[in-house]
């Protein structure tokens, strides 16, 4: 036998030399959940190790992440039920939880990139990413609210706004509104291909944002989030978001959609992000807690696979853990 692929696997040194994909702390973004109050670090039962943070705890967390070299955080507010309504009006309050969280994070660690979520669901009494009227999630009425919400978040100091709603035309509407409000430098990270996935359950626990089910409200997000069966359609969404001015595009979830990341990376002319979502974090954590898989190994393998598929940026609840591990052993 002349050809023996095992030669290049024989030692850690040679494996390190020929490794095709490297994980780097520079590509990690940590999603964080924020709540009103003080001194709160409330663990989310379906996401072991992840907490809802009050603004003082958020500041501590952001400082720690900055010290580890993590370049960005994505903030998600848990809004009090009393403030929720059908139009998600609380999302337009410049003194609301999200703008205050942005300012607290900025103050805690100046160079940290702050990514602010643009969607109605945390603010919606119906638990939807758009305004519900007569059982329908209305697209065009929602655009105006999203555009105004994005300017509020930019006004509070967000570097990047990230529309996660999947309404048609929202990237263009947000770009126009940002520019008109003097925020031409604020970037848009669009959730370009976001699937109607069963893997968002723990996130909805964290924010208490699951779609309400009654006869007037659709109990799922299938009329706006994509059908998991579709891959070509992701490219159509990508083209639209690029044409409307997206600066970064995202595929979500990451893990069961690696083929979509690959296709989007090959076609996109802008950086591609992928979201290692709450459900995949929860699955891995639960299996590890049971002793059924090795948490660290499975984490690093998952994140490496997302990079191998083509993601430039990974949003992951493992960001802190992975950064610590990479700092100890960059090339395990
Ligand atoms: C909603 C939003 C969701 C996530 C991010 N933004 C949930 C949903 O669409 O219902 C999910 C993230 C995760 O599961 O980690 N705008």
CSV table of C-alpha atoms and ligand atoms in Angstrom, one decimal:
chain,number,residue,atom,x,y,z
A,1,UNK,CA,0.0,0.0,0.0
A,2,UNK,CA,1.5,3.3,-1.0
A,3,UNK,CA,-1.2,5.6,0.1
A,4,UNK,CA,-1.9,5.6,3.8
A,5,UNK,CA,-4.2,8.5,5.0
A,6,UNK,CA,-3.5,7.4,8.6
A,7,UNK,CA,0.1,8.8,8.4
A,8,UNK,CA,-1.4,12.3,8.8
A,9,UNK,CA,-3.4,11.3,11.8
A,10,UNK,CA,-0.7,9.5,13.7
A,11,UNK,CA,0.3,12.2,16.3
A,12,UNK,CA,-1.3,15.3,17.8
A,13,UNK,CA,1.5,17.3,16.0
A,14,UNK,CA,0.7,16.2,12.5
A,15,UNK,CA,-3.1,16.4,13.1
A,16,UNK,CA,-2.6,20.0,14.2
A,17,UNK,CA,-0.5,20.7,11.0
A,18,UNK,CA,-3.1,19.4,8.6
A,19,UNK,CA,-6.3,20.6,10.4
A,20,UNK,CA,-8.6,22.3,7.9
A,21,UNK,CA,-10.9,24.1,10.3
A,22,UNK,CA,-9.8,26.1,13.3
A,23,UNK,CA,-12.0,27.4,16.0
A,24,UNK,CA,-11.2,30.8,17.2
A,25,UNK,CA,-12.5,33.0,19.9
A,26,UNK,CA,-12.8,35.8,17.4
A,27,UNK,CA,-15.8,34.1,15.7
A,28,UNK,CA,-17.9,33.6,18.9
A,29,UNK,CA,-20.9,35.7,20.0
A,30,UNK,CA,-22.6,35.1,23.3
A,31,UNK,CA,-26.4,35.4,23.4
A,32,UNK,CA,-27.5,36.8,26.8
A,33,UNK,CA,-31.0,37.1,28.4
A,34,UNK,CA,-31.8,40.2,30.5
A,35,UNK,CA,-34.5,40.9,33.1
A,36,UNK,CA,-35.6,43.8,35.3
A,37,UNK,CA,-34.3,43.9,38.8
A,38,UNK,CA,-31.0,43.9,40.6
A,39,UNK,CA,-28.6,41.1,41.7
A,40,UNK,CA,-30.5,38.5,39.6
A,41,UNK,CA,-28.8,35.5,38.0
A,42,UNK,CA,-31.7,33.2,37.5
A,43,UNK,CA,-30.9,29.9,35.9
A,44,UNK,CA,-33.1,28.8,33.0
A,45,UNK,CA,-34.1,25.2,33.8
A,46,UNK,CA,-34.1,24.0,30.2
A,47,UNK,CA,-30.7,25.6,29.6
A,48,UNK,CA,-28.4,24.5,32.4
A,49,UNK,CA,-25.7,27.1,33.0
A,50,UNK,CA,-27.5,29.9,31.2
A,51,UNK,CA,-29.2,32.6,33.3
A,52,UNK,CA,-31.5,35.6,33.0
A,53,UNK,CA,-29.4,38.5,34.1
A,54,UNK,CA,-30.4,41.8,35.7
A,55,UNK,CA,-28.5,44.8,34.3
A,56,UNK,CA,-25.8,44.7,37.1
A,57,UNK,CA,-25.2,41.0,36.5
A,58,UNK,CA,-25.2,41.6,32.7
A,59,UNK,CA,-22.4,44.2,33.2
A,60,UNK,CA,-20.3,41.7,35.1
A,61,UNK,CA,-21.0,39.0,32.5
A,62,UNK,CA,-20.0,41.3,29.6
A,63,UNK,CA,-16.8,42.3,31.4
A,64,UNK,CA,-15.9,38.6,31.9
A,65,UNK,CA,-16.7,37.8,28.2
A,66,UNK,CA,-14.6,40.8,27.1
A,67,UNK,CA,-11.7,39.6,29.2
A,68,UNK,CA,-11.9,36.2,27.5
A,69,UNK,CA,-11.6,37.9,24.2
A,70,UNK,CA,-15.2,37.3,23.0
A,71,UNK,CA,-15.9,40.0,20.4
A,72,UNK,CA,-19.7,40.3,20.7
A,73,UNK,CA,-22.9,39.7,22.7
A,74,UNK,CA,-26.5,39.4,21.4
A,75,UNK,CA,-29.0,40.7,23.9
A,76,UNK,CA,-32.5,39.3,24.4
A,77,UNK,CA,-34.9,41.0,26.9
A,78,UNK,CA,-37.5,39.2,29.0
A,79,UNK,CA,-40.4,41.6,29.1
A,80,UNK,CA,-42.9,41.7,32.0
A,81,UNK,CA,-46.3,40.4,31.0
A,82,UNK,CA,-47.9,43.6,32.0
A,83,UNK,CA,-46.0,45.5,29.3
A,84,UNK,CA,-47.0,43.1,26.5
A,85,UNK,CA,-49.6,44.1,23.9
A,86,UNK,CA,-50.7,43.1,20.4
A,87,UNK,CA,-48.5,45.6,18.7
A,88,UNK,CA,-45.5,45.1,21.0
A,89,UNK,CA,-45.5,48.8,21.9
A,90,UNK,CA,-43.0,48.4,24.7
A,91,UNK,CA,-40.4,47.7,22.0
A,92,UNK,CA,-40.5,51.4,21.0
A,93,UNK,CA,-39.7,52.8,24.5
A,94,UNK,CA,-36.2,54.4,24.5
A,95,UNK,CA,-36.1,53.7,28.3
A,96,UNK,CA,-37.2,50.1,27.9
A,97,UNK,CA,-35.3,47.1,29.1
A,98,UNK,CA,-33.4,46.5,25.8
A,99,UNK,CA,-32.1,50.0,25.4
A,100,UNK,CA,-31.0,50.1,29.1
A,101,UNK,CA,-29.3,46.7,28.6
A,102,UNK,CA,-27.4,48.0,25.6
A,103,UNK,CA,-26.2,51.0,27.6
A,104,UNK,CA,-25.2,48.9,30.6
A,105,UNK,CA,-23.3,46.5,28.3
A,106,UNK,CA,-21.6,49.4,26.6
A,107,UNK,CA,-20.5,50.9,29.8
A,108,UNK,CA,-19.2,47.6,31.1
A,109,UNK,CA,-16.9,46.9,28.3
A,110,UNK,CA,-16.6,49.6,25.7
A,111,UNK,CA,-15.1,47.6,22.7
A,112,UNK,CA,-17.7,44.8,23.0
A,113,UNK,CA,-19.9,44.6,19.9
A,114,UNK,CA,-23.5,44.8,21.0
A,115,UNK,CA,-26.0,43.0,18.8
A,116,UNK,CA,-29.6,43.9,19.5
A,117,UNK,CA,-32.5,41.6,18.5
A,118,UNK,CA,-35.3,43.2,16.4
A,119,UNK,CA,-38.5,41.2,16.6
A,120,UNK,CA,-41.8,41.6,18.3
A,121,UNK,CA,-42.1,38.3,20.1
A,122,UNK,CA,-40.7,39.3,23.5
A,123,UNK,CA,-43.1,42.2,23.6
A,124,UNK,CA,-46.1,40.6,21.9
A,125,UNK,CA,-49.1,39.5,24.0
A,126,UNK,CA,-49.6,36.9,21.2
A,127,UNK,CA,-46.1,35.6,21.3
A,128,UNK,CA,-45.5,36.3,17.7
A,129,UNK,CA,-42.8,38.1,15.7
A,130,UNK,CA,-45.4,40.3,14.0
A,131,UNK,CA,-48.8,41.9,14.7
A,132,UNK,CA,-51.6,39.4,14.8
A,133,UNK,CA,-54.9,40.5,13.2
A,134,UNK,CA,-57.8,38.0,12.8
A,135,UNK,CA,-55.6,35.1,13.2
A,136,UNK,CA,-53.0,36.3,10.7
A,137,UNK,CA,-49.5,37.6,11.4
A,138,UNK,CA,-49.6,40.8,9.4
A,139,UNK,CA,-46.4,41.6,7.4
A,140,UNK,CA,-46.5,45.2,6.4
A,141,UNK,CA,-48.0,46.7,9.6
A,142,UNK,CA,-45.1,44.9,11.4
A,143,UNK,CA,-42.4,46.5,9.2
A,144,UNK,CA,-43.1,49.9,10.5
A,145,UNK,CA,-42.8,48.8,14.1
A,146,UNK,CA,-39.6,46.8,13.4
A,147,UNK,CA,-38.0,49.8,11.7
A,148,UNK,CA,-38.8,52.1,14.6
A,149,UNK,CA,-37.6,49.5,17.1
A,150,UNK,CA,-34.3,49.3,15.2
A,151,UNK,CA,-33.8,53.0,15.5
A,152,UNK,CA,-34.5,52.9,19.2
A,153,UNK,CA,-31.9,50.2,19.7
A,154,UNK,CA,-29.4,52.0,17.5
A,155,UNK,CA,-30.1,55.2,19.4
A,156,UNK,CA,-29.2,53.3,22.6
A,157,UNK,CA,-25.9,52.4,21.1
A,158,UNK,CA,-26.3,49.0,19.5
A,159,UNK,CA,-23.5,48.4,16.9
A,160,UNK,CA,-25.5,45.8,15.0
A,161,UNK,CA,-29.3,45.2,14.8
A,162,UNK,CA,-30.4,41.7,14.1
A,163,UNK,CA,-33.9,41.2,12.7
A,164,UNK,CA,-35.0,37.7,13.7
A,165,UNK,CA,-38.6,38.1,12.7
A,166,UNK,CA,-38.7,36.8,9.1
A,167,UNK,CA,-41.2,39.4,7.8
A,168,UNK,CA,-40.8,40.1,4.1
A,169,UNK,CA,-39.0,43.3,3.4
A,170,UNK,CA,-37.8,44.1,6.9
A,171,UNK,CA,-34.1,44.5,6.1
A,172,UNK,CA,-34.9,47.3,3.6
A,173,UNK,CA,-37.4,48.9,5.9
A,174,UNK,CA,-34.9,48.9,8.8
A,175,UNK,CA,-32.0,50.1,6.6
A,176,UNK,CA,-34.1,53.1,5.4
A,177,UNK,CA,-35.2,54.0,8.9
A,178,UNK,CA,-31.7,53.7,10.3
A,179,UNK,CA,-30.3,55.9,7.6
A,180,UNK,CA,-33.0,58.5,8.0
A,181,UNK,CA,-32.3,58.6,11.8
A,182,UNK,CA,-28.6,59.2,11.3
A,183,UNK,CA,-27.5,55.6,12.0
A,184,UNK,CA,-25.9,54.9,8.7
A,185,UNK,CA,-23.0,53.2,10.5
A,186,UNK,CA,-25.2,50.7,12.4
A,187,UNK,CA,-25.0,47.3,10.6
A,188,UNK,CA,-27.7,44.8,10.0
A,189,UNK,CA,-27.2,41.1,10.8
A,190,UNK,CA,-30.3,39.5,9.2
A,191,UNK,CA,-31.6,36.1,10.2
A,192,UNK,CA,-31.8,35.4,6.4
A,193,UNK,CA,-32.7,31.7,6.6
A,194,UNK,CA,-34.6,31.1,9.8
A,195,UNK,CA,-36.5,27.9,10.0
A,196,UNK,CA,-39.7,27.1,11.9
A,197,UNK,CA,-37.8,24.8,14.2
A,198,UNK,CA,-38.6,22.7,17.2
A,199,UNK,CA,-35.2,23.6,18.6
A,200,UNK,CA,-36.2,27.0,19.9
A,201,UNK,CA,-38.2,25.7,22.9
A,202,UNK,CA,-35.7,26.5,25.7
A,203,UNK,CA,-35.3,30.1,24.3
A,204,UNK,CA,-39.0,30.6,24.5
A,205,UNK,CA,-38.9,29.3,28.1
A,206,UNK,CA,-36.2,31.8,28.9
A,207,UNK,CA,-38.2,34.7,27.6
A,208,UNK,CA,-41.7,33.3,28.1
A,209,UNK,CA,-42.3,34.2,24.5
A,210,UNK,CA,-43.9,31.0,23.0
A,211,UNK,CA,-46.8,31.7,20.6
A,212,UNK,CA,-50.1,31.8,22.6
A,213,UNK,CA,-52.6,29.3,21.4
A,214,UNK,CA,-56.2,30.3,21.0
A,215,UNK,CA,-58.7,30.4,18.1
A,216,UNK,CA,-57.4,33.9,17.0
A,217,UNK,CA,-53.7,33.3,17.2
A,218,UNK,CA,-51.7,30.8,15.2
A,219,UNK,CA,-49.9,28.4,17.6
A,220,UNK,CA,-46.8,28.2,15.5
A,221,UNK,CA,-44.6,30.4,13.3
A,222,UNK,CA,-44.9,28.4,10.1
A,223,UNK,CA,-46.4,31.3,8.1
A,224,UNK,CA,-43.2,33.3,8.4
A,225,UNK,CA,-40.3,31.1,9.4
A,226,UNK,CA,-39.1,28.7,6.8
A,227,UNK,CA,-40.2,25.1,6.2
A,228,UNK,CA,-37.4,22.8,7.4
A,229,UNK,CA,-37.8,20.8,4.2
A,230,UNK,CA,-36.5,23.7,2.0
A,231,UNK,CA,-32.9,24.4,1.1
A,232,UNK,CA,-33.2,26.3,-2.3
A,233,UNK,CA,-35.5,28.8,-0.6
A,234,UNK,CA,-32.8,29.8,1.8
A,235,UNK,CA,-30.9,31.2,-1.2
A,236,UNK,CA,-33.9,33.2,-2.3
A,237,UNK,CA,-34.1,34.7,1.2
A,238,UNK,CA,-30.4,35.3,1.1
A,239,UNK,CA,-30.6,37.2,-2.3
A,240,UNK,CA,-33.4,39.3,-1.0
A,241,UNK,CA,-31.6,40.3,2.2
A,242,UNK,CA,-28.4,41.1,0.3
A,243,UNK,CA,-30.4,43.2,-2.1
A,244,UNK,CA,-32.1,45.0,0.8
A,245,UNK,CA,-28.7,45.8,2.4
A,246,UNK,CA,-27.9,43.1,5.0
A,247,UNK,CA,-24.3,43.4,6.2
A,248,UNK,CA,-24.1,39.9,7.7
A,249,UNK,CA,-26.6,37.0,7.0
A,250,UNK,CA,-27.5,34.2,9.4
A,251,UNK,CA,-28.7,30.7,9.1
A,252,UNK,CA,-30.6,29.4,12.1
A,253,UNK,CA,-30.6,26.8,13.6
A,254,UNK,CA,-27.0,25.8,12.8
A,255,UNK,CA,-26.7,22.1,13.7
A,256,UNK,CA,-29.4,20.3,11.7
A,257,UNK,CA,-28.9,22.8,8.9
A,258,UNK,CA,-25.2,22.5,8.1
A,259,UNK,CA,-26.1,22.0,4.4
A,260,UNK,CA,-27.9,25.3,4.4
A,261,UNK,CA,-24.8,27.0,5.9
A,262,UNK,CA,-22.7,25.5,3.2
A,263,UNK,CA,-24.9,26.7,0.4
A,264,UNK,CA,-25.4,30.1,1.8
A,265,UNK,CA,-21.6,30.5,2.4
A,266,UNK,CA,-20.9,29.6,-1.2
A,267,UNK,CA,-23.3,32.2,-2.5
A,268,UNK,CA,-23.1,35.0,0.0
A,269,UNK,CA,-20.8,38.0,-0.6
A,270,UNK,CA,-21.1,39.1,3.0
A,271,UNK,CA,-20.1,37.2,6.2
A,272,UNK,CA,-22.3,34.3,7.3
A,273,UNK,CA,-23.3,33.7,10.8
A,274,UNK,CA,-25.0,30.6,12.3
A,275,UNK,CA,-26.9,30.3,15.5
A,276,UNK,CA,-26.3,27.2,17.6
A,277,UNK,CA,-29.7,27.4,19.2
A,278,UNK,CA,-31.2,26.8,22.6
A,279,UNK,CA,-32.6,23.3,21.8
A,280,UNK,CA,-29.2,22.0,20.5
A,281,UNK,CA,-27.6,23.5,23.6
A,282,UNK,CA,-30.2,21.8,25.8
A,283,UNK,CA,-29.9,18.4,24.2
A,284,UNK,CA,-26.1,18.4,24.6
A,285,UNK,CA,-26.3,19.6,28.2
A,286,UNK,CA,-28.9,17.1,29.1
A,287,UNK,CA,-27.0,14.2,27.6
A,288,UNK,CA,-23.8,15.3,29.3
A,289,UNK,CA,-25.5,15.6,32.6
A,290,UNK,CA,-26.6,12.0,32.3
A,291,UNK,CA,-23.1,11.0,31.5
A,292,UNK,CA,-24.1,9.9,28.1
A,293,UNK,CA,-21.7,12.1,26.2
A,294,UNK,CA,-18.7,14.2,27.0
A,295,UNK,CA,-19.8,17.8,27.2
A,296,UNK,CA,-16.6,19.5,26.2
A,297,UNK,CA,-15.8,17.2,23.4
A,298,UNK,CA,-19.3,17.4,22.0
A,299,UNK,CA,-19.3,21.2,22.3
A,300,UNK,CA,-16.0,21.6,20.4
A,301,UNK,CA,-17.1,19.1,17.8
A,302,UNK,CA,-20.4,20.9,17.3
A,303,UNK,CA,-18.8,24.3,17.0
A,304,UNK,CA,-16.0,23.0,14.7
A,305,UNK,CA,-18.7,21.4,12.5
A,306,UNK,CA,-20.5,24.7,12.2
A,307,UNK,CA,-17.3,26.4,11.1
A,308,UNK,CA,-16.4,23.5,8.7
A,309,UNK,CA,-19.8,24.0,7.0
A,310,UNK,CA,-18.9,27.6,6.3
A,311,UNK,CA,-20.0,29.8,9.2
A,312,UNK,CA,-17.7,32.8,9.8
A,313,UNK,CA,-19.5,33.7,13.0
A,314,UNK,CA,-21.2,31.5,15.6
A,315,UNK,CA,-23.8,32.6,18.1
A,316,UNK,CA,-23.7,30.1,20.9
A,317,UNK,CA,-24.6,29.6,24.5
A,318,UNK,CA,-21.2,27.8,24.7
A,319,UNK,CA,-19.3,31.0,23.9
A,320,UNK,CA,-17.8,31.5,27.3
A,321,UNK,CA,-17.0,27.8,27.9
A,322,UNK,CA,-15.5,27.4,24.4
A,323,UNK,CA,-13.4,30.6,24.9
A,324,UNK,CA,-12.0,29.3,28.2
A,325,UNK,CA,-11.1,26.0,26.5
A,326,UNK,CA,-9.6,27.7,23.5
A,327,UNK,CA,-7.5,29.9,25.8
A,328,UNK,CA,-6.1,26.8,27.6
A,329,UNK,CA,-5.5,24.7,24.4
A,330,UNK,CA,-6.1,26.5,21.1
A,331,UNK,CA,-5.3,23.3,19.1
A,332,UNK,CA,-6.3,20.3,21.2
B,1,LIG,C1,-37.4,35.2,18.1
B,1,LIG,C2,-36.2,34.4,18.3
B,1,LIG,C3,-36.1,33.1,18.6
B,1,LIG,C4,-34.8,32.8,18.8
B,1,LIG,C5,-34.1,33.9,18.5
B,1,LIG,N1,-34.9,35.0,18.3
B,1,LIG,C6,-37.2,32.1,18.8
B,1,LIG,C7,-38.3,32.0,17.9
B,1,LIG,O1,-38.2,32.4,16.7
B,1,LIG,O2,-39.4,31.6,18.3
B,1,LIG,C8,-34.3,31.4,19.1
B,1,LIG,C9,-32.9,31.3,19.6
B,1,LIG,C10,-32.7,30.0,20.3
B,1,LIG,O3,-33.5,29.0,20.3
B,1,LIG,O4,-31.6,29.9,20.9
B,1,LIG,N2,-37.4,36.4,17.4
